[in-house]
PDB file of C-alpha atoms and ligand atoms in Angstrom:
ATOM      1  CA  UNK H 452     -18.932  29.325  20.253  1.00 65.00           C
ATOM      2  CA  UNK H 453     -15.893  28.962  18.193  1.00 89.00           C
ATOM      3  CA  UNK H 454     -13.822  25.691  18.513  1.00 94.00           C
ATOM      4  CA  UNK H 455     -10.445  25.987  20.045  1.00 96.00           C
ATOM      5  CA  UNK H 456      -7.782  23.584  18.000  1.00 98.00           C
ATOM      6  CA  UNK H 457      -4.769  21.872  19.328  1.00 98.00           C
ATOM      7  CA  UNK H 458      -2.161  20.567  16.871  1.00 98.00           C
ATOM      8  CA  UNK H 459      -0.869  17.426  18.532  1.00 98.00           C
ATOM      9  CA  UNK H 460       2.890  15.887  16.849  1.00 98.00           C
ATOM     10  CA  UNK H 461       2.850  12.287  16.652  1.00 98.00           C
ATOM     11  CA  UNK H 462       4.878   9.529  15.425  1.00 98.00           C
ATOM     12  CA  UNK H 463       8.045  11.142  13.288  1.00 97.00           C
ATOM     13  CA  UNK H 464       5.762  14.210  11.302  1.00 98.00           C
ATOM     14  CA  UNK H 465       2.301  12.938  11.796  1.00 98.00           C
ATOM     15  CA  UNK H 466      -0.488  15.510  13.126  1.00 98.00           C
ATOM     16  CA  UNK H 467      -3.178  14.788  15.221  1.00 98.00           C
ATOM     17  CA  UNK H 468      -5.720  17.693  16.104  1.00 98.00           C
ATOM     18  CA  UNK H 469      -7.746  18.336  19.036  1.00 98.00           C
ATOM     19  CA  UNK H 470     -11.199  20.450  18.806  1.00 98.00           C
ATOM     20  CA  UNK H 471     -12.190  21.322  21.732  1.00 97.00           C
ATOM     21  CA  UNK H 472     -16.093  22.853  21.769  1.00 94.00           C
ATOM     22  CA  UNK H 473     -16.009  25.289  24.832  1.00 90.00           C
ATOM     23  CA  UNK H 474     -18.692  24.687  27.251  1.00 90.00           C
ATOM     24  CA  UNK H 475     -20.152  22.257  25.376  1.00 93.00           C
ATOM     25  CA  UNK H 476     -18.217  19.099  27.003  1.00 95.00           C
ATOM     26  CA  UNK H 477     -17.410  18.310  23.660  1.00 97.00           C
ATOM     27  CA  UNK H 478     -14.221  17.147  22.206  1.00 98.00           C
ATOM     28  CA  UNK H 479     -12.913  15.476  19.391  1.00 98.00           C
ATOM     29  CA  UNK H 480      -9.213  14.017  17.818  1.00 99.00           C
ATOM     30  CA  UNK H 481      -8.997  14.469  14.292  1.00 99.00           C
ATOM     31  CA  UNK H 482      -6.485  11.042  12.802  1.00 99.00           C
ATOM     32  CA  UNK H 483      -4.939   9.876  16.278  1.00 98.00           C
ATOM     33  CA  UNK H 484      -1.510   8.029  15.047  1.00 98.00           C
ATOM     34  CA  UNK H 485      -1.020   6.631  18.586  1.00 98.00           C
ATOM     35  CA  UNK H 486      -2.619   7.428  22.090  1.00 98.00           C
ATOM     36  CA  UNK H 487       0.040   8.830  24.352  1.00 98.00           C
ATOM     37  CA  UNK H 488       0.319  12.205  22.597  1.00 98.00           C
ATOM     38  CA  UNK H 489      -3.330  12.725  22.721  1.00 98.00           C
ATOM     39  CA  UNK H 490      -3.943  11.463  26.271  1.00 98.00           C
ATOM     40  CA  UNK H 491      -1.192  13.917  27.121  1.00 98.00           C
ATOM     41  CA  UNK H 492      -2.970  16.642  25.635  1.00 98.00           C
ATOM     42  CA  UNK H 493      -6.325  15.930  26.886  1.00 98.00           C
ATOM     43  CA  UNK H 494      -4.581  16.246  30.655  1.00 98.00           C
ATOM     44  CA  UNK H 495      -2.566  19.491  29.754  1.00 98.00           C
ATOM     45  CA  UNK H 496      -5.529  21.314  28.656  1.00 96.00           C
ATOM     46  CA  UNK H 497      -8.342  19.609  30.712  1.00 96.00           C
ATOM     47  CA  UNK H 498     -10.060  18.035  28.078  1.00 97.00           C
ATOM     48  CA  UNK H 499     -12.208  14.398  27.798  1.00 98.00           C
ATOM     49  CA  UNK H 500     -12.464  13.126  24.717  1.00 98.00           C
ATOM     50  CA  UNK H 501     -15.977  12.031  23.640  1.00 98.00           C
ATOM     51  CA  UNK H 502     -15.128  11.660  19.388  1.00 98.00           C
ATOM     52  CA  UNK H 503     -12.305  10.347  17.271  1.00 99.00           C
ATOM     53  CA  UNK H 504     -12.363  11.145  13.589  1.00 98.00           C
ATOM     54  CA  UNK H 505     -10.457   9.301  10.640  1.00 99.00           C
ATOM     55  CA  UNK H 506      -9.577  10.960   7.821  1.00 99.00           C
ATOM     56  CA  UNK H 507      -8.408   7.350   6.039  1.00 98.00           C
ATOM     57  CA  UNK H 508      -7.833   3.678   7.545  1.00 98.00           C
ATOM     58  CA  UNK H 509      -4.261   4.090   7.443  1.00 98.00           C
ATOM     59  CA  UNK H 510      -2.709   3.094  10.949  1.00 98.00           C
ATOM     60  CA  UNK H 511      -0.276   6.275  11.012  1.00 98.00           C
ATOM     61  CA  UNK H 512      -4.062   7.782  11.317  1.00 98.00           C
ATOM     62  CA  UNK H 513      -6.320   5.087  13.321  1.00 98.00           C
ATOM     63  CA  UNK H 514      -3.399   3.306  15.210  1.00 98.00           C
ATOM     64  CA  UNK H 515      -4.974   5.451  18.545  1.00 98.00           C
ATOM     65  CA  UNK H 516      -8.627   4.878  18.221  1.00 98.00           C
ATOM     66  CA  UNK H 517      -8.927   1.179  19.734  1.00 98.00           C
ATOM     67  CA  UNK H 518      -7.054   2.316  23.048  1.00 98.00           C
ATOM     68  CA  UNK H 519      -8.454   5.933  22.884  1.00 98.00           C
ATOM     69  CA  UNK H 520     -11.987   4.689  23.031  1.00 98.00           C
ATOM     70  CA  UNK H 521     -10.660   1.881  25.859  1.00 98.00           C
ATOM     71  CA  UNK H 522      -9.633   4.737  27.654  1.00 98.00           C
ATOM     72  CA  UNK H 523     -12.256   7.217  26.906  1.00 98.00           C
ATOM     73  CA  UNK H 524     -15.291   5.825  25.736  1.00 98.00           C
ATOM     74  CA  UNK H 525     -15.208   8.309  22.403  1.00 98.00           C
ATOM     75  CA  UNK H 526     -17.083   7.118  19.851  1.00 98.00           C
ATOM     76  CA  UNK H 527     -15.035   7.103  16.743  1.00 98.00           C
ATOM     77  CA  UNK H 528     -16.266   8.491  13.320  1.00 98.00           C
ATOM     78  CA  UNK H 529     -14.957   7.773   9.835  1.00 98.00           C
ATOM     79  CA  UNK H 530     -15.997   6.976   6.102  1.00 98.00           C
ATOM     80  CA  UNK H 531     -18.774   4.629   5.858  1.00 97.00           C
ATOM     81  CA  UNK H 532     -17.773   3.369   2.898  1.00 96.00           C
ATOM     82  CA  UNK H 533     -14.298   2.180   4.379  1.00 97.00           C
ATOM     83  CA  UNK H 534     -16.077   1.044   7.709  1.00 97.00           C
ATOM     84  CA  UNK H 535     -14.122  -2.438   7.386  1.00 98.00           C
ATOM     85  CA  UNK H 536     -10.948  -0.563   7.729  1.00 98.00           C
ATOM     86  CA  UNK H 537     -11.050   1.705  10.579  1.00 98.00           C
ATOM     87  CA  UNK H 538     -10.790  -0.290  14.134  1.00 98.00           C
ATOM     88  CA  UNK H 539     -13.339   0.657  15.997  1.00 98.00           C
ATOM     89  CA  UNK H 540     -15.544   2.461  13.919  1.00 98.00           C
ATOM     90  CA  UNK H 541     -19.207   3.252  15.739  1.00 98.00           C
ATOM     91  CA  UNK H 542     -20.387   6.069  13.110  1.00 98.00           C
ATOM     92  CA  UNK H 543     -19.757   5.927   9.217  1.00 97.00           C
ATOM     93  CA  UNK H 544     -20.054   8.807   7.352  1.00 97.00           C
ATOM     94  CA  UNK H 545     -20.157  10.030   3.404  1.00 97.00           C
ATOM     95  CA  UNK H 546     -21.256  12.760   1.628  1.00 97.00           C
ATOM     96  CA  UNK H 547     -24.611  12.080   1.555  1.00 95.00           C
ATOM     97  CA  UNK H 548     -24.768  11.665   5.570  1.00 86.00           C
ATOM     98  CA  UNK H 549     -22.704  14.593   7.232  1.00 85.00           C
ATOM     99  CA  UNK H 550     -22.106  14.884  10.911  1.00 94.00           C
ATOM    100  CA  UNK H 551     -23.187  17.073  13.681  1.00 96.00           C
ATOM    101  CA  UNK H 552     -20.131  17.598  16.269  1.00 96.00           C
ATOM    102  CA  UNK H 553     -22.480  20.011  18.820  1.00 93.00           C
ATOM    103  CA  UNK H 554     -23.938  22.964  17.456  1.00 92.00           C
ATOM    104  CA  UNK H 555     -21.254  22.053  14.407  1.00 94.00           C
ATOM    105  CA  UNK H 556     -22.439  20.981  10.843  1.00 95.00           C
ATOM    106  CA  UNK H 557     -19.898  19.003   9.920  1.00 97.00           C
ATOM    107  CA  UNK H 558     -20.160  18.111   5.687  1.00 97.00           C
ATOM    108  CA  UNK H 559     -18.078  15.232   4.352  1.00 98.00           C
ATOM    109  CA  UNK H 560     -15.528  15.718   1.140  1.00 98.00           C
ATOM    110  CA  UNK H 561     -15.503  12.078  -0.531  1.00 98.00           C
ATOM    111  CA  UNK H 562     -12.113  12.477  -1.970  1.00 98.00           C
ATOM    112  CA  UNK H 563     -10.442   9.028  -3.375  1.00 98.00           C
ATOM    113  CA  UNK H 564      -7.283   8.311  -4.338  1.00 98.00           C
ATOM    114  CA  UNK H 565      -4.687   7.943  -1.707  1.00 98.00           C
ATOM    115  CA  UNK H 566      -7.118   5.659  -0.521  1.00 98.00           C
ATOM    116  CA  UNK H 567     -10.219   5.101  -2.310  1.00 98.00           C
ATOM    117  CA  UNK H 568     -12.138   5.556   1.493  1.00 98.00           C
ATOM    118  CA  UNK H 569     -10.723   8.808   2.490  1.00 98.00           C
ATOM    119  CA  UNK H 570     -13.255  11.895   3.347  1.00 98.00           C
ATOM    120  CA  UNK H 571     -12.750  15.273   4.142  1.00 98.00           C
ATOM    121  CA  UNK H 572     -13.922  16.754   7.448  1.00 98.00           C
ATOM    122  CA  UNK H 573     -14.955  20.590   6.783  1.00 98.00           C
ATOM    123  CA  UNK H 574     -16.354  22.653   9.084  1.00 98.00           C
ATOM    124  CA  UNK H 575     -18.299  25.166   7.999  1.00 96.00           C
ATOM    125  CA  UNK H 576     -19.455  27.709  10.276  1.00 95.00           C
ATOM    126  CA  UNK H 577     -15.800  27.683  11.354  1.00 97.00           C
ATOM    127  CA  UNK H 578     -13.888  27.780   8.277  1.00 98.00           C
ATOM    128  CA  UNK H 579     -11.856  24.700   8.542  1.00 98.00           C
ATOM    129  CA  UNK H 580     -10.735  21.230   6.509  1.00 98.00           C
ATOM    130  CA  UNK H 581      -9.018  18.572   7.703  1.00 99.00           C
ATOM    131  CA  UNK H 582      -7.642  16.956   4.778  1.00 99.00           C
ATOM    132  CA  UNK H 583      -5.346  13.899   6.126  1.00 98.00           C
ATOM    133  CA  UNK H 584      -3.266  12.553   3.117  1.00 98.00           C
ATOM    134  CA  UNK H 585      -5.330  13.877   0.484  1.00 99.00           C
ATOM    135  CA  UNK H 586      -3.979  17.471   0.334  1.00 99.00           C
ATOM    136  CA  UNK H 587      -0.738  18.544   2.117  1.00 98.00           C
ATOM    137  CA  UNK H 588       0.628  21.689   2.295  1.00 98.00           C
ATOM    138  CA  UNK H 589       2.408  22.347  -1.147  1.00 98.00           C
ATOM    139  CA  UNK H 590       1.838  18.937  -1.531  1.00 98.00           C
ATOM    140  CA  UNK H 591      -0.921  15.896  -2.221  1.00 98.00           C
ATOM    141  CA  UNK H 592      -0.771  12.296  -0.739  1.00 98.00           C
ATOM    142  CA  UNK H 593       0.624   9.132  -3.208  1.00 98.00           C
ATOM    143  CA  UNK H 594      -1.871   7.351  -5.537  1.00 98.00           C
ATOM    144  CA  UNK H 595      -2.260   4.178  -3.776  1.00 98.00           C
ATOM    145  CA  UNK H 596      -5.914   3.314  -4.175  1.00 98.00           C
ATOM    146  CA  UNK H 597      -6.756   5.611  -7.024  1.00 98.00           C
ATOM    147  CA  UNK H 598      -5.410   7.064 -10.356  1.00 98.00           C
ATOM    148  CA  UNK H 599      -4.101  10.269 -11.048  1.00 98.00           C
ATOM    149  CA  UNK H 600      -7.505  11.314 -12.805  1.00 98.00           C
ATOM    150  CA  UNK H 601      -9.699  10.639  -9.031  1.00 98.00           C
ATOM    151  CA  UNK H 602      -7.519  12.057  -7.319  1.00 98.00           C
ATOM    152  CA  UNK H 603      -7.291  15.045  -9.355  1.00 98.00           C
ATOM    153  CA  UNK H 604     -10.932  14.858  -9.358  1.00 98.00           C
ATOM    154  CA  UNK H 605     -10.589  14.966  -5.373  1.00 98.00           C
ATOM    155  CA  UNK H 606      -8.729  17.739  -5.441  1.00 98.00           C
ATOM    156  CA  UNK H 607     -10.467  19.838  -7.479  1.00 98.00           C
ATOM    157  CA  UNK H 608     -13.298  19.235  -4.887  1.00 98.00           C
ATOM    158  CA  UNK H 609     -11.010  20.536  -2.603  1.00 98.00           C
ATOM    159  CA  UNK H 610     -10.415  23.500  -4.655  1.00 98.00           C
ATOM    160  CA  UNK H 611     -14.106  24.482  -4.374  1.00 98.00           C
ATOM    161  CA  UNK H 612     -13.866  25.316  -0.815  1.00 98.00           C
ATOM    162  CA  UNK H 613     -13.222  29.031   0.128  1.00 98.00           C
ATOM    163  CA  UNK H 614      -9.949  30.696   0.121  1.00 98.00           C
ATOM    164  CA  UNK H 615     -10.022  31.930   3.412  1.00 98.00           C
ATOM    165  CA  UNK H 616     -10.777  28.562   4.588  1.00 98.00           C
ATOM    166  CA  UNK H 617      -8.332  26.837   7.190  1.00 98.00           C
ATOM    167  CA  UNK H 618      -6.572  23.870   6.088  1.00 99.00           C
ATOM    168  CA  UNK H 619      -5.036  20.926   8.613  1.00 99.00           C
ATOM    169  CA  UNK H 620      -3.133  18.149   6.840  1.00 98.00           C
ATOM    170  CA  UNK H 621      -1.800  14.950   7.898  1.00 98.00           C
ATOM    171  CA  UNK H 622       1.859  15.095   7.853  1.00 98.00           C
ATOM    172  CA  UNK H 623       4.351  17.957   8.577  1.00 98.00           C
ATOM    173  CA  UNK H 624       5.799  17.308   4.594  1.00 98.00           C
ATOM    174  CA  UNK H 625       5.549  20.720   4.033  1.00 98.00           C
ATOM    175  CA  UNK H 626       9.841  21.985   3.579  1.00 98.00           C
ATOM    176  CA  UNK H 627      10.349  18.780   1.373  1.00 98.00           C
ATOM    177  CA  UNK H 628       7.467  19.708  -0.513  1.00 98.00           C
ATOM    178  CA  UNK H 629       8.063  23.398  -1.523  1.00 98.00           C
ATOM    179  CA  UNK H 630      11.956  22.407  -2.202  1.00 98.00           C
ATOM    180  CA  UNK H 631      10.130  20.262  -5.315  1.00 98.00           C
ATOM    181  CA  UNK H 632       7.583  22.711  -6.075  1.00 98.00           C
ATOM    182  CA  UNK H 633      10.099  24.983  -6.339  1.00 98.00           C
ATOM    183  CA  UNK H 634      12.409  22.792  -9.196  1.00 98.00           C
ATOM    184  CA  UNK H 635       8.464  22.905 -11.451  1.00 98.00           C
ATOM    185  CA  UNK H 636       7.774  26.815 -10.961  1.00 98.00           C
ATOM    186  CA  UNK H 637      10.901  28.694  -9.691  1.00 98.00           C
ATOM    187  CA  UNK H 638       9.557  31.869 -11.177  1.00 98.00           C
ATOM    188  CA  UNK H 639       6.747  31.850  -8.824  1.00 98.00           C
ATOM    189  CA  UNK H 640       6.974  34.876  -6.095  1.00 98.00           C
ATOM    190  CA  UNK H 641       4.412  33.519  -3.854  1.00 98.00           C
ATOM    191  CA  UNK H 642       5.805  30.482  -3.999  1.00 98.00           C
ATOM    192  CA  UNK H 643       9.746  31.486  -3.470  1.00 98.00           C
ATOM    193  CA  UNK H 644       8.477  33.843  -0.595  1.00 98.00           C
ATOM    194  CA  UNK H 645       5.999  30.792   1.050  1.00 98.00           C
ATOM    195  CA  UNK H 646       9.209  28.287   0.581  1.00 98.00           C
ATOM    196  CA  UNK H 647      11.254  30.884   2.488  1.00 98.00           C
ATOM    197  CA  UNK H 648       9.052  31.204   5.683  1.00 98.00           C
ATOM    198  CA  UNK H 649       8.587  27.384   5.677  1.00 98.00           C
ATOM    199  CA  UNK H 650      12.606  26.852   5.841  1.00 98.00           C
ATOM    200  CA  UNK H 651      12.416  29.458   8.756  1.00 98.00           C
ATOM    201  CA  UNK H 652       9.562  27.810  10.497  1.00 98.00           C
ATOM    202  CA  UNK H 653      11.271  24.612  10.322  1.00 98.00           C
ATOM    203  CA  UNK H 654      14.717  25.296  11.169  1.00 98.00           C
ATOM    204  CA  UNK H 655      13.160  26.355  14.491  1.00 98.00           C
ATOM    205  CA  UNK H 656      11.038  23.369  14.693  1.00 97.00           C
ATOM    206  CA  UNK H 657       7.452  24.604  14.540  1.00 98.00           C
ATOM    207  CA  UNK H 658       5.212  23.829  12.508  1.00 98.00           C
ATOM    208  CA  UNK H 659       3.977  24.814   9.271  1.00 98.00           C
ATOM    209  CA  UNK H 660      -0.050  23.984  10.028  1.00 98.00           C
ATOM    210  CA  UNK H 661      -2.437  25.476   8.983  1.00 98.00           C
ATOM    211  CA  UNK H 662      -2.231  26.561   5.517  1.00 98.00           C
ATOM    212  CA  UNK H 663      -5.458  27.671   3.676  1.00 98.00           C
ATOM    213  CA  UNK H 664      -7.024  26.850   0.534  1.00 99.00           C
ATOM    214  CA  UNK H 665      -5.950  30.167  -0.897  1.00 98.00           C
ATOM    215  CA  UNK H 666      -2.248  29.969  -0.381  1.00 98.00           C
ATOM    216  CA  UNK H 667      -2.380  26.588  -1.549  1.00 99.00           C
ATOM    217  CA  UNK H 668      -4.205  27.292  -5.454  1.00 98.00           C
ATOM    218  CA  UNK H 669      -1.616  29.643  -5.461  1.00 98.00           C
ATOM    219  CA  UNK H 670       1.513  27.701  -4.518  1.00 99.00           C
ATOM    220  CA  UNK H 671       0.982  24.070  -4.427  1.00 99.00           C
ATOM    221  CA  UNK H 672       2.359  22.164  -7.939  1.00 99.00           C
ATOM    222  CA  UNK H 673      -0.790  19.953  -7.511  1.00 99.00           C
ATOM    223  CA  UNK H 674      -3.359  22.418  -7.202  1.00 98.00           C
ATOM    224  CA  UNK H 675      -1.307  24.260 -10.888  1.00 98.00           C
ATOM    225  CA  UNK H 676      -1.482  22.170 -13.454  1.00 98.00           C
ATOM    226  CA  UNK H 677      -2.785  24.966 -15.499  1.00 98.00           C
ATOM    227  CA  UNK H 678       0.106  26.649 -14.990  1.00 98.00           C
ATOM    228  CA  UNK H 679       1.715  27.893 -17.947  1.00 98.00           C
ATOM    229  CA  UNK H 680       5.641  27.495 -16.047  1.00 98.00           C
ATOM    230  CA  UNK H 681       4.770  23.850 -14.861  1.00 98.00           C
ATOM    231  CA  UNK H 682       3.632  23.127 -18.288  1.00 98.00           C
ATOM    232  CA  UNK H 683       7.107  24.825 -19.748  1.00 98.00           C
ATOM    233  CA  UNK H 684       9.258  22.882 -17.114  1.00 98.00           C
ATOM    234  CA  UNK H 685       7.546  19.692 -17.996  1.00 98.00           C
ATOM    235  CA  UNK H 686       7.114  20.341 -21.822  1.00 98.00           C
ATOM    236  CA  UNK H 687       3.741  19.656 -21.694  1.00 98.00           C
ATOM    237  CA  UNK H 688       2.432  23.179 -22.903  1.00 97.00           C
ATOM    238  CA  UNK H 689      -0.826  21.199 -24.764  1.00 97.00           C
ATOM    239  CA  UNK H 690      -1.260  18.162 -22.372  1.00 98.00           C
ATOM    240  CA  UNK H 691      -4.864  17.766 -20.146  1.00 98.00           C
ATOM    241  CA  UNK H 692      -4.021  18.536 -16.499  1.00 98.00           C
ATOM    242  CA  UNK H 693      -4.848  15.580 -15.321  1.00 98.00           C
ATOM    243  CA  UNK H 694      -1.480  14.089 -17.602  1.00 98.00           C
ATOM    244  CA  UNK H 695       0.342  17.431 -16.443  1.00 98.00           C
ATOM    245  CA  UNK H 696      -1.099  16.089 -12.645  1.00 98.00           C
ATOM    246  CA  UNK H 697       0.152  12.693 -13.475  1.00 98.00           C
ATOM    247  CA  UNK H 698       3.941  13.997 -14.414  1.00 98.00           C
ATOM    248  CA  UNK H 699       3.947  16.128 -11.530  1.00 98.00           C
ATOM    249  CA  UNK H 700       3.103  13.180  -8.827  1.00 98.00           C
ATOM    250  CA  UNK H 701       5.317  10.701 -10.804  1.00 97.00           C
ATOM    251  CA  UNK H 702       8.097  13.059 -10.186  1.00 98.00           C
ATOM    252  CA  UNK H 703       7.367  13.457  -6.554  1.00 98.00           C
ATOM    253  CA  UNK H 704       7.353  10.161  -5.755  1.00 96.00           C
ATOM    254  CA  UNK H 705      10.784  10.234  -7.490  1.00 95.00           C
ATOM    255  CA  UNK H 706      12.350  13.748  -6.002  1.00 94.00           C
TER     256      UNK H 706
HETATM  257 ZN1  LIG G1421      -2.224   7.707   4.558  1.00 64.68          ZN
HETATM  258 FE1  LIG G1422      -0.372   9.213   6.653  1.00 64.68          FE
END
């Protein structure tokens, strides 16, 4: 049976997620900021949490596991290779060992950069990513733990995955992110339209989760560096994309 999802705000635009495997007693917080939100969750929809996942050891996405799991007993999942990072970790997990979440196959993304631990959850049979601060909607997370080549090189991992699939990020950056995509690649419809419904979305306070992979190869700057009007913005028409990748994030963490 499908998993039902719960997009939980915490913190000032930080996302938590709740899956919730019907019938199955299962259920699971995907990057838990801080526990009230999710405790107040679990009680408005009737849920007990029995997993918490980590997307990366940063404590805007772990700062809820220790008293979570105090509270719940969940056993708390997250990279292997970072296991030193993430408070509380019982399971690690890498590409090489994925998860089972129920009846769920859950494979791992290694995908470095942001922070040279951070994994991708993807569910499969349900057509879902969780990406944390690797990809954002229209946007990527900052280079703090990698170069611009890995984390191109985890993004183009990301790019792999199918169109139709279901994206979750980490942070609701998603209106300051298409304003700058939109001074690299004005001419781009999708793009113009996608920034449009965002701004709407916004100014009425919901929330702009969950994109897919699709929409984001064809409006997200750091999924384009092919693209022949980033490259003319930039005036890198013969560059690599991982230099045109480069110039785009250095001017992000500028805009
Ligand atoms: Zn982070
Ligand atoms: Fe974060």
């Amino acid at each position: 049976m499908s998993l039902s999802i719960t997009i939980v705000p915490c913190l000032k635009d930080n996302y938590a997620y709740l899956l919730a495997a019907p019938g199955t007693g299962l259920c699971a917080v995907v990057d838990p900021s801080e526990p009230e939100p999710v405790l107040k969750a679990l009680k408005e929809h009737g849920l007990s949490l029995t997993h918490i996942l980590n997307t990366h050891h940063h404590w805007d996405h772990t700062g809820g596991n220790l008293a979570l799991k105090k509270e719940t007993g969940a056993e708390i999942v997250g990279p292997g290779k970072d296991r030193d990072r993430i408070p509380g970790i019982d399971t690690g997990v890498d590409e090489s060992a994925p998860w089972q979440f129920g009846s769920h196959q859950v494979s791992i993304l290694e995908i470095p950069a942001h922070t040279c631990g951070h994994i991708a959850f993807v569910f499969r049979d349900e057509n879902v990513v969780f990406t944390g601060d690797t990809l954002f909607a229209m946007g990527c997370g900052r280079l703090f733990e990698g170069d611009a080549a890995t984390m191109w090189a985890s993004l183009s991992k990301l790019k792999t995955l199918p169109d139709s699939m279901r994206v979750y990020c980490g942070h609701e950056y998603t209106l300051s992110n298409a304003r700058f995509a939109m001074t690299l690649e004005p001419g781009n419809t999708e793009l113009a339209a996608r920034t449009k419904t965002v701004t709407a979305l916004r100014e009425k306070g919901e929330t702009t989760m969950p994109t897919t992979i699709g929409l984001e190869k064809k409006t997200n700057p750091f999924l384009r560096p092919g693209s022949p009007e980033i490259r003319a913005t930039l005036g890198m028409q013969n560059a690599d994309d991982v230099a045109v990748f480069a110039e785009i994030r250095s001017r992000k963490d500028n805009f």
